[in-house]
Amino acid sequence: MANRVQRPHEEAEFEFILARADMPVLAYFYGVWPKAAAACKEMDALVREAADVHQGRLIVVRADIARCPGPVRRYGVTGAPSFVLIDRGEATAAWSGPMSRTALGEFIERRDRSEPGHRAPADDPPP
């Protein structure tokens, strides 16, 4: 199975992906420091699964917090792993911390249940 997760190596690549996105983006911010590494490693597999399940409806981006400081500040990311749903450059939902497969799916699906023009607050946790 192809890897459907975009992996920008620097902030400029992250910004390029967002600028070219023609659908919502799930930005998954990860860290490599010891306290974050285990949780992020667990989330990697779930994020890859989500990219496969939502192929053609969602762009998934895995970004290193240390290499993308601009988006980290812009979207209020304070730890790893963190997730931000982005539509046309605007955060529509955010979550910090590891999630189960079910919780990640529900977090992503929130965008599909929103009415046109309605955005879920960026700090609401998944149901």
Short mmCIF file of C-alpha atoms in Angstrom, two decimals:
data_model
loop_
_atom_site.label_atom_id
_atom_site.label_comp_id
_atom_site.label_asym_id
_atom_site.label_seq_id
_atom_site.Cartn_x
_atom_site.Cartn_y
_atom_site.Cartn_z
CA MET A 1 0.00 0.00 0.00
CA ALA A 2 1.37 3.43 -0.93
CA ASN A 3 2.30 5.91 1.77
CA ARG A 4 -0.33 8.65 1.50
CA VAL A 5 1.11 10.83 4.27
CA GLN A 6 2.97 13.95 3.12
CA ARG A 7 6.20 14.47 5.08
CA PRO A 8 7.57 17.99 4.63
CA HIS A 9 11.20 18.36 5.70
CA GLU A 10 10.89 22.06 6.42
CA GLU A 11 8.37 24.81 6.98
CA ALA A 12 8.41 25.99 3.35
CA GLU A 13 7.30 22.53 2.18
CA PHE A 14 4.50 22.49 4.75
CA GLU A 15 3.30 25.88 3.53
CA PHE A 16 3.50 24.72 -0.10
CA ILE A 17 1.32 21.68 0.66
CA LEU A 18 -1.27 23.88 2.38
CA ALA A 19 -1.26 26.43 -0.44
CA ARG A 20 -1.86 23.73 -3.06
CA ALA A 21 -4.45 21.79 -1.04
CA ASP A 22 -7.79 21.46 -2.82
CA MET A 23 -9.38 19.65 0.14
CA PRO A 24 -9.11 19.75 3.94
CA VAL A 25 -5.75 18.89 5.53
CA LEU A 26 -5.05 16.89 8.66
CA ALA A 27 -1.79 18.23 10.05
CA TYR A 28 -0.22 15.75 12.45
CA PHE A 29 2.56 17.40 14.46
CA TYR A 30 5.03 14.97 16.00
CA GLY A 31 8.15 15.25 18.12
CA VAL A 32 11.29 13.19 18.53
CA TRP A 33 12.26 14.10 22.08
CA PRO A 34 12.01 11.21 24.58
CA LYS A 35 8.71 12.19 26.24
CA ALA A 36 6.94 12.52 22.87
CA ALA A 37 8.63 9.80 20.82
CA ALA A 38 6.68 6.78 22.13
CA ALA A 39 3.26 8.42 21.79
CA CYS A 40 4.09 9.75 18.33
CA LYS A 41 5.37 6.38 17.18
CA GLU A 42 2.06 4.82 18.24
CA MET A 43 0.11 7.49 16.35
CA ASP A 44 2.14 7.07 13.13
CA ALA A 45 0.38 3.84 12.19
CA LEU A 46 -3.07 5.28 12.93
CA VAL A 47 -2.31 8.40 10.89
CA ARG A 48 -1.24 6.23 7.93
CA GLU A 49 -4.48 4.26 8.22
CA ALA A 50 -6.50 7.49 8.32
CA ALA A 51 -4.71 8.71 5.17
CA ASP A 52 -5.70 5.50 3.38
CA VAL A 53 -9.31 5.56 4.59
CA HIS A 54 -9.81 9.23 3.66
CA GLN A 55 -7.86 9.17 0.40
CA GLY A 56 -9.28 11.67 -2.06
CA ARG A 57 -11.16 13.54 0.70
CA LEU A 58 -8.33 14.59 3.03
CA ILE A 59 -4.64 15.41 2.68
CA VAL A 60 -2.59 14.13 5.61
CA VAL A 61 0.64 15.90 6.57
CA ARG A 62 3.10 14.64 9.20
CA ALA A 63 5.19 17.60 10.38
CA ASP A 64 8.09 17.69 12.83
CA ILE A 65 7.37 20.37 15.44
CA ALA A 66 11.02 21.50 15.45
CA ARG A 67 11.18 21.90 11.66
CA CYS A 68 7.87 23.76 11.23
CA PRO A 69 7.84 26.48 13.93
CA GLY A 70 5.60 28.88 11.97
CA PRO A 71 2.64 26.49 11.65
CA VAL A 72 3.22 25.34 15.24
CA ARG A 73 2.74 28.95 16.45
CA ARG A 74 -0.07 29.74 14.01
CA TYR A 75 -2.17 26.73 14.99
CA GLY A 76 -1.35 26.86 18.71
CA VAL A 77 0.41 23.50 18.89
CA THR A 78 1.85 23.03 22.37
CA GLY A 79 2.89 19.38 22.43
CA ALA A 80 3.26 16.19 20.50
CA PRO A 81 1.41 14.44 19.13
CA SER A 82 -1.01 17.18 18.06
CA PHE A 83 -3.60 17.26 15.30
CA VAL A 84 -5.09 20.21 13.44
CA LEU A 85 -7.77 20.00 10.77
CA ILE A 86 -7.15 22.83 8.31
CA ASP A 87 -9.52 24.03 5.61
CA ARG A 88 -8.35 26.83 3.29
CA GLY A 89 -5.59 27.75 5.76
CA GLU A 90 -7.91 28.02 8.77
CA ALA A 91 -7.92 25.60 11.69
CA THR A 92 -11.35 24.02 12.04
CA ALA A 93 -10.51 21.62 14.89
CA ALA A 94 -7.48 20.77 17.02
CA TRP A 95 -6.44 18.09 19.52
CA SER A 96 -3.29 17.55 21.52
CA GLY A 97 -2.25 14.13 22.79
CA PRO A 98 -2.56 10.56 21.61
CA MET A 99 -5.92 9.23 20.43
CA SER A 100 -7.41 5.83 19.83
CA ARG A 101 -8.25 4.71 16.28
CA THR A 102 -11.93 5.44 17.00
CA ALA A 103 -11.25 8.91 18.45
CA LEU A 104 -9.02 9.86 15.50
CA GLY A 105 -11.71 8.73 13.06
CA GLU A 106 -14.36 10.75 14.90
CA PHE A 107 -12.07 13.78 15.01
CA ILE A 108 -11.60 13.61 11.23
CA GLU A 109 -15.27 12.91 10.51
CA ARG A 110 -16.34 16.07 12.37
CA ARG A 111 -15.46 18.04 9.26
CA ASP A 112 -17.88 15.96 7.20
CA ARG A 113 -20.75 16.54 9.64
CA SER A 114 -20.33 20.32 9.70
CA GLU A 115 -22.86 22.34 7.77
CA PRO A 116 -21.47 24.58 5.01
CA GLY A 117 -19.90 27.65 6.55
CA HIS A 118 -20.00 26.16 10.07
CA ARG A 119 -16.69 25.35 11.74
CA ALA A 120 -16.16 23.38 14.91
CA PRO A 121 -14.19 25.38 17.49
CA ALA A 122 -10.48 24.63 17.25
CA ASP A 123 -10.18 23.60 20.88
CA ASP A 124 -13.09 21.15 21.16
CA PRO A 125 -11.93 17.58 21.89
CA PRO A 126 -13.26 14.76 19.76
CA PRO A 127 -16.50 13.23 21.06
#
